[in-house]
Coordinates of C-alpha atoms and ligand atoms in Angstrom, one line a residue:
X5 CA 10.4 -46.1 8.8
X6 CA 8.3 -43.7 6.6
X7 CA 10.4 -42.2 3.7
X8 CA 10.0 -38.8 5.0
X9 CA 11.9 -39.4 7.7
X10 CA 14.4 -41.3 6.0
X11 CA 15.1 -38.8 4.3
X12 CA 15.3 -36.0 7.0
X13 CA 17.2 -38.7 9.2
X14 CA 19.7 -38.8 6.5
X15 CA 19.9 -34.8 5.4
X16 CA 20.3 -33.6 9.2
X17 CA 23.5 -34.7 10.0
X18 CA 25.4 -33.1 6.7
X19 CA 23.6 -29.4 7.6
X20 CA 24.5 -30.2 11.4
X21 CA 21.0 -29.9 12.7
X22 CA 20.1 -32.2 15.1
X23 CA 16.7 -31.7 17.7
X24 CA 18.8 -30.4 20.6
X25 CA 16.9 -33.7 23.1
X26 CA 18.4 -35.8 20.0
X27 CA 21.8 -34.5 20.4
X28 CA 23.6 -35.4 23.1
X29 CA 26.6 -33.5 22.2
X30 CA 27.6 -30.0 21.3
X31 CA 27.0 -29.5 17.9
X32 CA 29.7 -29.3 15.5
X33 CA 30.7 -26.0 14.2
X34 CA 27.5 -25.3 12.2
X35 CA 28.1 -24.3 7.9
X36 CA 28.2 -20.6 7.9
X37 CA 24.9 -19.2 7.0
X38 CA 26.0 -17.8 4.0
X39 CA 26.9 -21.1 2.8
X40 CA 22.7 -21.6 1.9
X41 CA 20.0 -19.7 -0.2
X42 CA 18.8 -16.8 0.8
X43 CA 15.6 -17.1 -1.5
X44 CA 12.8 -18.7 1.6
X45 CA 11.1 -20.7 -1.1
X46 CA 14.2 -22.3 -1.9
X47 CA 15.3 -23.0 2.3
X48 CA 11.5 -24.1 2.7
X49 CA 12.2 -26.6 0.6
X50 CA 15.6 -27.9 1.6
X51 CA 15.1 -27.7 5.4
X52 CA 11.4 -27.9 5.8
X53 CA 9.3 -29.7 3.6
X54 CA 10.7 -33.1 4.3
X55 CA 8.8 -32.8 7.6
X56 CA 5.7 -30.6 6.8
X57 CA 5.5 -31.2 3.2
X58 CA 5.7 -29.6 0.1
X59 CA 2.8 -27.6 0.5
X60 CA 2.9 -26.9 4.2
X61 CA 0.0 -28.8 5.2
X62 CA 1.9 -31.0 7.5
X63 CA 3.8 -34.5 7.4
X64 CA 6.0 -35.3 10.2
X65 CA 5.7 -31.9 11.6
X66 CA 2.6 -30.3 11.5
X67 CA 0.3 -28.0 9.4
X68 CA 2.1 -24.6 8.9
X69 CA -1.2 -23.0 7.1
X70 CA -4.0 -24.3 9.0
X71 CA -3.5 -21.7 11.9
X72 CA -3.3 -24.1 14.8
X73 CA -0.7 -23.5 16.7
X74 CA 0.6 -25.8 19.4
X75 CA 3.6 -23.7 20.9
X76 CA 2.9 -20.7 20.5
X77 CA 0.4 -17.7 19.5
X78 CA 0.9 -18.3 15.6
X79 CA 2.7 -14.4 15.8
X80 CA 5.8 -13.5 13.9
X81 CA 7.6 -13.9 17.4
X82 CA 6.9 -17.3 17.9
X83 CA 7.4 -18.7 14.4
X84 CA 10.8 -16.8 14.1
X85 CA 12.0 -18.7 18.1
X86 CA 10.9 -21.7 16.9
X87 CA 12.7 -22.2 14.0
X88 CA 15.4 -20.6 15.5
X89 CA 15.3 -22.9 18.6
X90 CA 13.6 -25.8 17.8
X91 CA 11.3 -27.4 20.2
X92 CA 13.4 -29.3 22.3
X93 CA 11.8 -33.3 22.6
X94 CA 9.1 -33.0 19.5
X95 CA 11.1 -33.3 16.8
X96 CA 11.5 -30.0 15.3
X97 CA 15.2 -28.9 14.8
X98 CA 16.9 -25.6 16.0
X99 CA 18.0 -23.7 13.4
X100 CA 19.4 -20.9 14.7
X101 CA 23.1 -22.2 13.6
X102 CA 22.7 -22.7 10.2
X103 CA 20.1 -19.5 9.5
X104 CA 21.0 -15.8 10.5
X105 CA 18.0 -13.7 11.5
X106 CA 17.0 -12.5 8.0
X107 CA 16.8 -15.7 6.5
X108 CA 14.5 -16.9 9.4
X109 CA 12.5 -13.8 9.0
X110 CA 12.0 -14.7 5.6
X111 CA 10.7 -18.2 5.9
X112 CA 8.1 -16.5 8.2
X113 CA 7.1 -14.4 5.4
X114 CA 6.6 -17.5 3.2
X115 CA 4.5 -19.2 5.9
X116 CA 2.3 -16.3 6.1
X117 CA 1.7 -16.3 2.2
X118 CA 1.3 -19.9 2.0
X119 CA -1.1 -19.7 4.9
X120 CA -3.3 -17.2 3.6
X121 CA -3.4 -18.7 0.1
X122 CA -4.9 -21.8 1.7
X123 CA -7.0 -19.6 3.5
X124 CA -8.6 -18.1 0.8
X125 CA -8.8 -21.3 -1.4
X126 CA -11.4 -22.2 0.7
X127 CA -13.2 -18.8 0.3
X128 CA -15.9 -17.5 -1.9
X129 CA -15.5 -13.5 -2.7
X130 CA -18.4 -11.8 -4.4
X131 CA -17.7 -10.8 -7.5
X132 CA -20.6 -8.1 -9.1
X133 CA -19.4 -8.4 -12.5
X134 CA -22.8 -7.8 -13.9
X135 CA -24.8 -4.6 -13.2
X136 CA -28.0 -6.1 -10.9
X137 CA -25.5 -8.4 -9.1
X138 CA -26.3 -7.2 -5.6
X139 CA -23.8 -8.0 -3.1
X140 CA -24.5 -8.8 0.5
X141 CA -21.9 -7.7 2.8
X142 CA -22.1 -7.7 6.3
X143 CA -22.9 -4.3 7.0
X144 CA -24.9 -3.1 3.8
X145 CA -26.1 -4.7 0.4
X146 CA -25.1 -2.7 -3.0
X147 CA -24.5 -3.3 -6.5
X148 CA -22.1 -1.8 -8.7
X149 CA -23.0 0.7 -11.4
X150 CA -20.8 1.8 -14.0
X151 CA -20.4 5.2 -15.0
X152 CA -17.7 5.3 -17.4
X153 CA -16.1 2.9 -19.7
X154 CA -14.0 2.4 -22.9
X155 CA -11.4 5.0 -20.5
X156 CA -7.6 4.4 -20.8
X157 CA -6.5 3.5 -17.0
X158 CA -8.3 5.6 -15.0
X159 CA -6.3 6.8 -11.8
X160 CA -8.2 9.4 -10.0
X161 CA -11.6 10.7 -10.4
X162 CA -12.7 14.4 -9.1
X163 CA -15.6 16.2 -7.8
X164 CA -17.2 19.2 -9.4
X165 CA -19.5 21.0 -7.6
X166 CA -23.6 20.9 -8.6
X167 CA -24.1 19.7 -11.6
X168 CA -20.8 20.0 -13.0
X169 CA -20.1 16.2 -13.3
X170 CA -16.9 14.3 -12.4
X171 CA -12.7 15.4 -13.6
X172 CA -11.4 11.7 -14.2
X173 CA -7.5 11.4 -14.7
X174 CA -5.8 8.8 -17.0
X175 CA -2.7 7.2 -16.6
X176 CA -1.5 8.6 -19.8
X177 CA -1.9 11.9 -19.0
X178 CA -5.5 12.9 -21.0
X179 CA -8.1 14.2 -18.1
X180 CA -11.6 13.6 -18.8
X181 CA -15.0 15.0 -18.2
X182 CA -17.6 13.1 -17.3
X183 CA -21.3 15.0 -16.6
X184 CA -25.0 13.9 -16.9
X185 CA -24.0 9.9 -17.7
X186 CA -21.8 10.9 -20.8
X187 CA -18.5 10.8 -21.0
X188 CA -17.1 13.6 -23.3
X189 CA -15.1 12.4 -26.1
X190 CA -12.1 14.8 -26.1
X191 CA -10.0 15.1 -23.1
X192 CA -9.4 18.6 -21.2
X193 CA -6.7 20.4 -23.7
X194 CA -3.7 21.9 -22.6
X195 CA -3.5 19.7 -19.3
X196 CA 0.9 19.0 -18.4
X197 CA 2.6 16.5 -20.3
X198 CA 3.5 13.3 -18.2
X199 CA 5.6 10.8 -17.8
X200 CA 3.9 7.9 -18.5
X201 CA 6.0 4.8 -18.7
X202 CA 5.8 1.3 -15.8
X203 CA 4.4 3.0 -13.0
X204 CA 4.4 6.8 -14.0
X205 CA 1.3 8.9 -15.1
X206 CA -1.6 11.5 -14.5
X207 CA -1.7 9.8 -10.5
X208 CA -4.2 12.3 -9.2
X209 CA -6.8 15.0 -9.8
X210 CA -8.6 16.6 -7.5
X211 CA -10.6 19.8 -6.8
X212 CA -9.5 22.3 -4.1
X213 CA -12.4 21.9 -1.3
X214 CA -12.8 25.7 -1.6
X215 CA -13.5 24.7 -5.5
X216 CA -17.3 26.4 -5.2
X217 CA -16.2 29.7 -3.8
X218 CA -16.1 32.7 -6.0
X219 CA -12.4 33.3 -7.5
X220 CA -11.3 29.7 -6.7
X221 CA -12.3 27.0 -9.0
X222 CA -8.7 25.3 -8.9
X223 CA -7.9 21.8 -9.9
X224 CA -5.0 20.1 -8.4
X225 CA -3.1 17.2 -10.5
X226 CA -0.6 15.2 -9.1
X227 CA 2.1 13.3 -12.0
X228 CA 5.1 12.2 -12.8
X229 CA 7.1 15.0 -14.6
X230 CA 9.8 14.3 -17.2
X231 CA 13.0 15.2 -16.7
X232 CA 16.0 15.2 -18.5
X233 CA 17.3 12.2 -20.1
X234 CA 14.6 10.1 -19.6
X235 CA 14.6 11.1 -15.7
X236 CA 11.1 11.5 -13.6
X237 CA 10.1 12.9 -10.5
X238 CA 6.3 13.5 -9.4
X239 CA 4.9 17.0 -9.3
X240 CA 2.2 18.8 -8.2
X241 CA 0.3 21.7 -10.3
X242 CA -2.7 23.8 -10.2
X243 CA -5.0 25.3 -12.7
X244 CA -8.6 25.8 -14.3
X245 CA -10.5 24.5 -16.6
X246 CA -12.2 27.3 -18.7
X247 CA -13.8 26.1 -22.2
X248 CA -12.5 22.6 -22.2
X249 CA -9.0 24.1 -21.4
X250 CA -6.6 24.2 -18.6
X251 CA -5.2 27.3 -18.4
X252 CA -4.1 29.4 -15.1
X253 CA -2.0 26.6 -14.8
X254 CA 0.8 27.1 -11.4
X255 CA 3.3 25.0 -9.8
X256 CA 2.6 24.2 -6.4
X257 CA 5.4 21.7 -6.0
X258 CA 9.0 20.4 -8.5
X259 CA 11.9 18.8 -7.0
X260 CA 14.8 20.0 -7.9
X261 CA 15.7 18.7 -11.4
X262 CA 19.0 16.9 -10.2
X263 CA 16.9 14.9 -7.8
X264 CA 14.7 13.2 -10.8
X265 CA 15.2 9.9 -10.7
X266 CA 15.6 7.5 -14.1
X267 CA 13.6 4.7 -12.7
X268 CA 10.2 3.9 -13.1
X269 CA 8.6 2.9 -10.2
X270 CA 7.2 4.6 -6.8
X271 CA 5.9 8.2 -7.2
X272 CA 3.5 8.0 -5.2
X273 CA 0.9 9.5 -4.3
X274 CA -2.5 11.1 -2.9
X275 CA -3.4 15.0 -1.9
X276 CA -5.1 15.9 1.6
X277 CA -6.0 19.7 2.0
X278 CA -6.1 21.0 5.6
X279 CA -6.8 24.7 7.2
X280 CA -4.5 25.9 3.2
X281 CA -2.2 23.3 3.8
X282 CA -1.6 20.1 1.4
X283 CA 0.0 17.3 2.3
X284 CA 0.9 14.9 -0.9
X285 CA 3.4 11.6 -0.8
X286 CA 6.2 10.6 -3.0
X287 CA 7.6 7.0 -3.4
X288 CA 11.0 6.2 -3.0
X289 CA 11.6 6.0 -6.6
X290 CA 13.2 2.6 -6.5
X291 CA 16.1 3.9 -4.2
X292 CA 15.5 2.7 -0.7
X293 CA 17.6 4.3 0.8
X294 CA 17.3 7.6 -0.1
X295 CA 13.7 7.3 1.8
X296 CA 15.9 8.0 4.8
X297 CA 17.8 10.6 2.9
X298 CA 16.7 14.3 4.3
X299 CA 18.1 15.8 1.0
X300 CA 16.0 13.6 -1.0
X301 CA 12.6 14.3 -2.0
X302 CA 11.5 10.7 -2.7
X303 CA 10.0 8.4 0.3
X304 CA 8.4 11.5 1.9
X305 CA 4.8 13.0 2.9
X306 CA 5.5 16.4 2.2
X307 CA 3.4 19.7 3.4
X308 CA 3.3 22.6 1.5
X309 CA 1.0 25.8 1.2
X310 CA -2.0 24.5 -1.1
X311 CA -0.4 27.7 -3.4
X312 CA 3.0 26.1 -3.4
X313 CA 4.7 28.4 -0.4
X314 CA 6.6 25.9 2.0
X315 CA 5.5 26.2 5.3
X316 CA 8.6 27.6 7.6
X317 CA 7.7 25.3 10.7
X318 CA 7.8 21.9 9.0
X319 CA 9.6 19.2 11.0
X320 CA 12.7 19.8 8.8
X321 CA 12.4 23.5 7.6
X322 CA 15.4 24.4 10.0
X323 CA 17.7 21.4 9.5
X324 CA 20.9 22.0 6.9
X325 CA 20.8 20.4 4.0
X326 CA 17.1 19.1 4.9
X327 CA 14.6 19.5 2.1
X328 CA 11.6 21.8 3.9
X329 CA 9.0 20.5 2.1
X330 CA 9.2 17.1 4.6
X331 CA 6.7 16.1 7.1
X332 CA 7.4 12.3 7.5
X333 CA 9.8 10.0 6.1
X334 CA 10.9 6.3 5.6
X335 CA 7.9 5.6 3.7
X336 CA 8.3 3.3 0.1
X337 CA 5.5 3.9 -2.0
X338 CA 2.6 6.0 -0.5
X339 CA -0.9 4.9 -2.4
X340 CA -3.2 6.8 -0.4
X341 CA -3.5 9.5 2.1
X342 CA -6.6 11.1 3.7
X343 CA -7.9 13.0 6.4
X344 CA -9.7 11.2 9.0
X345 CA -13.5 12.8 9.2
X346 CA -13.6 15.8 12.0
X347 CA -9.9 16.5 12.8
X348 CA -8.2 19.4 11.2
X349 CA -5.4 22.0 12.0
X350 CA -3.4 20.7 15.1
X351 CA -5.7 17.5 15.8
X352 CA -5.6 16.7 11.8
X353 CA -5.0 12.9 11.5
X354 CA -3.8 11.7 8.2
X355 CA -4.3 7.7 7.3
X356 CA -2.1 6.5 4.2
X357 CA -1.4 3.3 2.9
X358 CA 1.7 2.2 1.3
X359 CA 3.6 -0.8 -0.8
X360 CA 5.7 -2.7 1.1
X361 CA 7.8 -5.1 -1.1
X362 CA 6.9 -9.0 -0.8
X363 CA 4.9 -8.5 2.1
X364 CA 5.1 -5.7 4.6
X365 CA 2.3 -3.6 3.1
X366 CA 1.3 -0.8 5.5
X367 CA -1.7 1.7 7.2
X368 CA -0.1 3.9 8.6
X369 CA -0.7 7.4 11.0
X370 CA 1.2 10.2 9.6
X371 CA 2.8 12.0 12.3
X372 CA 4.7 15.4 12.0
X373 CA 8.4 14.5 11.5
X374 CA 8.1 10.5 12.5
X375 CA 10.4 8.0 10.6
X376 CA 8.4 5.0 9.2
X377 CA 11.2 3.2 8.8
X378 CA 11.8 1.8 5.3
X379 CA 14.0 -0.3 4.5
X380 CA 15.4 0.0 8.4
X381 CA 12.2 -2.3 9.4
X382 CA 9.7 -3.7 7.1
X383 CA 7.6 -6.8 7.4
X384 CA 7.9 -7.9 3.5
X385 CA 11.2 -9.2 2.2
X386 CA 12.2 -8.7 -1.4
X387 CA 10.2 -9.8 -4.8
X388 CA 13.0 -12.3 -5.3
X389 CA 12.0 -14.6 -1.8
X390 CA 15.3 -13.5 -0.4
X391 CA 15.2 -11.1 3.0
X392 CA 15.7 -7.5 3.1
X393 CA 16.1 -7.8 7.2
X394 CA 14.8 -9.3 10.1
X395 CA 13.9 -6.0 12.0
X396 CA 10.6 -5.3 12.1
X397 CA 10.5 -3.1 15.0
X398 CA 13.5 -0.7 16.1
X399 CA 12.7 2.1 19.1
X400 CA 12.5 5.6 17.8
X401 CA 10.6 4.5 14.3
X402 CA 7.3 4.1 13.9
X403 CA 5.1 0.9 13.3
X404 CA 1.8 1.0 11.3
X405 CA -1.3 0.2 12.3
X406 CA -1.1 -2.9 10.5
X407 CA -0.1 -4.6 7.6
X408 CA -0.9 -7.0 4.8
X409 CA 1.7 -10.2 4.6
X410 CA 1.1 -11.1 1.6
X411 CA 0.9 -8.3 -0.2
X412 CA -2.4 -6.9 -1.8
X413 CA -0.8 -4.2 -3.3
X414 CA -3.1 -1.4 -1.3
X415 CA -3.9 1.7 -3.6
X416 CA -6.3 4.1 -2.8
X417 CA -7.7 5.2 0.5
X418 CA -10.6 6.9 1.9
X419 CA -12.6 6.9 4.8
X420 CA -16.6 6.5 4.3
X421 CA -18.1 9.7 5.0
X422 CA -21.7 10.0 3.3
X423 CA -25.5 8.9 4.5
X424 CA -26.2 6.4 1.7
X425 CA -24.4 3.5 3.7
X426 CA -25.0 4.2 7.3
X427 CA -23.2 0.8 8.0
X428 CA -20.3 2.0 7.1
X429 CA -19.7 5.1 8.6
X430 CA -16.2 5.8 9.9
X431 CA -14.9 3.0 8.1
X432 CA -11.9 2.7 6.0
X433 CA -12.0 1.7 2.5
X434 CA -8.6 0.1 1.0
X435 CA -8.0 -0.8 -2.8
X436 CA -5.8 -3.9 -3.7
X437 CA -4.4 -4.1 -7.0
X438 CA -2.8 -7.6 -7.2
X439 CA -5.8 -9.2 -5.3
X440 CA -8.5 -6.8 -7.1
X441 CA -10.2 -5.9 -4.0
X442 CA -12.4 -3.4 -2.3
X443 CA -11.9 -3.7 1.4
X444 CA -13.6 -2.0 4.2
X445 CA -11.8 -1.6 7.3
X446 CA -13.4 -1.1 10.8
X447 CA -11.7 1.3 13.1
X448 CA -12.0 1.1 16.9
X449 CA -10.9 4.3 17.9
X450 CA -7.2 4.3 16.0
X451 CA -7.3 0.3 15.2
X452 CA -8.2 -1.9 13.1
X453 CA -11.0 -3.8 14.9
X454 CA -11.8 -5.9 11.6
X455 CA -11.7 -6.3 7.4
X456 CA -13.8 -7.1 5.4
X457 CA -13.5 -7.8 1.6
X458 CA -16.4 -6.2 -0.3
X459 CA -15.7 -7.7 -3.7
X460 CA -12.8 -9.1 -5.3
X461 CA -11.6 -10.1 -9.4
X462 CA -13.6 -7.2 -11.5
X463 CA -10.2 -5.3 -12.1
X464 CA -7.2 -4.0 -10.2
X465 CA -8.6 -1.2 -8.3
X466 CA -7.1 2.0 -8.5
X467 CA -8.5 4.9 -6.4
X468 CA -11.9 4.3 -3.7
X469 CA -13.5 7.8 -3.0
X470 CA -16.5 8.9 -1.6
X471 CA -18.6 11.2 -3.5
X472 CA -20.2 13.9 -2.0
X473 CA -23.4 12.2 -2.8
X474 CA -22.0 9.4 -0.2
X475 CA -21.7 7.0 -3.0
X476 CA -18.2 4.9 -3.0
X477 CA -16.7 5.7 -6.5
X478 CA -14.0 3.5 -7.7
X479 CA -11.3 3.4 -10.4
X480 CA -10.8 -0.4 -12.1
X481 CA -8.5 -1.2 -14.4
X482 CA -8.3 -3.9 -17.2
X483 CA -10.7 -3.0 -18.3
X484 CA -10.4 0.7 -17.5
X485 CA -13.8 2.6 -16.0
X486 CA -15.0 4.3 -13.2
X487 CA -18.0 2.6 -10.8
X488 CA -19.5 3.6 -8.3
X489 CA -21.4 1.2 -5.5
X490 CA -24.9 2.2 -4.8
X491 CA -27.0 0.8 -2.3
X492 CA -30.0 -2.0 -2.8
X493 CA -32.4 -4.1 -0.5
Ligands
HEC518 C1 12.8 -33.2 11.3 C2 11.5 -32.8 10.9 C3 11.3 -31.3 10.9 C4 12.0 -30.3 10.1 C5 13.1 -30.6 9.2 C6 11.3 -29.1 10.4 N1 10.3 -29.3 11.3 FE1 9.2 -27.8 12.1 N2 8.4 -29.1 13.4 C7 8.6 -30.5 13.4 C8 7.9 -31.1 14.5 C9 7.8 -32.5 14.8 C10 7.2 -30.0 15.1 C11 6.2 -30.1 16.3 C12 4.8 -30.5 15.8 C13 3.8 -30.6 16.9 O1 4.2 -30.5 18.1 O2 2.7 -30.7 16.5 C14 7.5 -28.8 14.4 C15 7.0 -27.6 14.7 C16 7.2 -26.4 13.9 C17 6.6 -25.2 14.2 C18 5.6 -24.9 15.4 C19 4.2 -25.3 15.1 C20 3.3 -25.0 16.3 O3 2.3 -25.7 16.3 O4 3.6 -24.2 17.1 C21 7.0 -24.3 13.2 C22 6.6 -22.9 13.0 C23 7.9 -25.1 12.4 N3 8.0 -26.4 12.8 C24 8.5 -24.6 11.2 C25 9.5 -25.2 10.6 C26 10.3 -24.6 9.6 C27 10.1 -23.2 9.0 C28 11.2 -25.5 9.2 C29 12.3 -25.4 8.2 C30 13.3 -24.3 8.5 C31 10.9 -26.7 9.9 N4 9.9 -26.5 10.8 C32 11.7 -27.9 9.8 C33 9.4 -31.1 12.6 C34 10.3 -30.6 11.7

């Protein structure tokens, strides 16, 4: 008898697990679930690995990464009954007695990161670290300029109109000017202080799209604004630069102070202008479940008035206690938010990505007053390996478009909207931070009909934009500068 099996032979009968066909009895009253880790890594190993080995690529049992699937479809459905129920005369155990829903839920998440790992071991990404690297993806060939370097962490860049250059925001706060291939040494004076501490900072800058006209010439920045006692909330201002200077400088949206938050993670966020509208996100500040919390600010898309008036039909404007400002809810850490190309006012459809924790990262369609869902559903589990819950679907809250299990830590978002890549147009373009990505997403009328990775490990990307001169422009950190991707033969 191989030792494998000797092994599981002689661990089934103290967890009571038994192949149903093997067991001939009722099982004895199974050890209460609680009795076992909740950390997957940890089950995987106790329960699983004896049969499909340490790394998942089979023993007894079969492959779990290899993406051959004998009964089933491979989908989170079918891993989650078959653990739960075993298949009756192969072999495999039911565990449904000794593992509650979440914990099953969570080994699925762990089979999903394991799988793609070994997916992508076997992969080659193209990596245009140098400047005449061209890079041959399947709808276009481009190479990857640099603009700026030497930059702090670069989190946003903006458009001036002409000749006036680029607005490019660092995390610390200092907002730069960039015109004619030179980046100017001193940051815009006078620009707000910001919080910027773990994942706090200058988040976004941006130029109204009515920038050009005479009288407007607004900025918009988006940043974490300190509180009191060491407290932070994000916040969005207006103003102009005049002489190197911001000055006219308004708020357009605070939270109340006693709704800052001391924790430094999840602010958010993005800005999409519509028909004098602006729609901007804010993370869930590290409290989950005040994202369900009406009176909270944090784990919304809000709307406001692009001059800070709230809007007096939002979703919520007429609920007591509600904040106004809310259009959607349920959402953990918003990274990106745009406009899809051609729809505005009552047809306006806004695409934003989000965090999810371990796994469970979202695209999602913002819709007026909808309930995403976090931490109620979410496909990830926590950092930690253990479950948050084994919903991932509940009736009356919505589902995105799809997510990433594992994680890439999605940040930025955009759709491609210029001439300068004609293969491309319409498509989606997605930032990863952990996995250092530029992805490009094609959409078949509001799915996701395919990705495709356009380069991968030449810094944690930021913020994808296209430029009005339908170049892709793209924040990188470590170390921090702004590229852009033009096109070659
Ligand atoms: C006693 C050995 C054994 C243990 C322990 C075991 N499995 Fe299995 N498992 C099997 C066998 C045998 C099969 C059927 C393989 C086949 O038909 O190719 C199977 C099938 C599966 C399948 C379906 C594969 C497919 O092709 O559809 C999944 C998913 C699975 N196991 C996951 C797990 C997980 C997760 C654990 C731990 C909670 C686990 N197994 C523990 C032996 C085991």
């Amino acid at each position: 008898m191989p030792p494998a099996l000797l092994r599981v032979l002689l661990f089934l009968p103290v967890l009571g697990l038994v192949a149903p066909a093997a067991r001939g009895q009722a099982p004895a009253a199974a050890p209460a679930s609680a009795a076992l880790t909740r950390d997957a890594g940890k089950l995987y190993t106790q329960l699983c690995a004896s049969c499909h080995g340490e790394n998942l690529d089979g023993g007894l049992g079969g492959s779990l990464v290899d993406d051959l699937w004998s009964h089933g479809d491979g989908g989170d459905e079918h891993l989650a009954r078959v653990i739960t129920a075993g298949i009756a005369g192969m072999g495999m155990p039911a565990f449904g007695e000794v593992l509650d829903a979440p914990r099953v839920r969570g080994l699925v998440v762990f089979m999903r990161e394991k799988a793609v790992r070994a997916r992508e071991a076997g992969t080659t990404y193209a990596k245009p670290s140098a400047p005449d690297t061209v890079v041959r993806s399947r709808a276009a060939a481009f190479r990857v300029e640099t603009l700026a370097s030497g930059l702090g962490v670069p989190w946003s860049v903006a458009f001036l109109p002409g000749d006036e250059g680029l607005l490019i925001a660092e995390r610390s706060g200092a907002l730069r000017v960039w015109r004619d291939g030179v980046l100017a040494p001193a940051p815009v004076e006078g620009t707000p202080k910001v919080w910027a501490q773990g994942q706090g900072g200058l988040m976004v800058v941006q130029a109204h799209p009515d920038h050009a006209q005479p009288g407007n010439g607004w900025i918009y920045l988006a940043f974490s604004d300190p509180g009191e006692g060491g407290a932070a909330m994000t916040a969005v201002v207006r103003g102009r630069i005049r002489d190197g200077r911001w000055v006219d400088e308004q708020d357009i949206y605070r939270a109340p102070r006693e709704l800052y938050r001391k924790a430094g993670v999840h602010f958010g966020t993005r800005l999409v202008f519509d028909q004098g509208y602006l729609f901007f996100g804010i993370g869930d500040r590290g409290a989950q479940d005040q994202a369900q919390d009406l009176t909270r600010p944090n784990g919304k898309i809000h709307r406001v008035f692009d001059d800070g008036r709230v809007p007096t039909d939002n979703p919520f404007a007429s609920v007591p206690g509600a904040l106004p400002t809310i259009w959607s809810y349920g959402h953990r850490n918003p990274q990106g938010i745009t406009a899809r190309p051609g729809t505005t006012g009552e047809n306006l459809a806004i695409w934003e990505n989000e965090h999810g924790p371990r796994g469970g990262d979202e695209l999602n369609r913002v819709k007026r007053g909808a309930n995403f869902g976090w931490p109620l559903i979410t496909y990830g589990m926590n950092y930690n390996g253990t479950p948050i819950t084994a919903e991932t679907a509940r009736d009356g809250l919505e589902q995105p478009v799809i997510h990433w299990t594992p994680s890439i830590a999605v940040c930025g978002l955009d759709f491609y909207t210029g001439t300068r890549f004609p293969g491309w147009e319409g498509n989606l373009l997605v930032g990863s931070l952990k996995q250092q990505e530029l992805r490009r997403l094609v959409l078949e009328g509001d799915q996701v009909a395919s990705q495709e990775v356009l380069f991968r490990g030449i810094g944690r990307v930021r913020a994808v934009q296209t430029g009005p001169d339908g170049l892709v422009y793209v924040c990188l950190e470590d170390p921090g500068r702004v590229v852009r991707l033009v096109p070659a033969e």
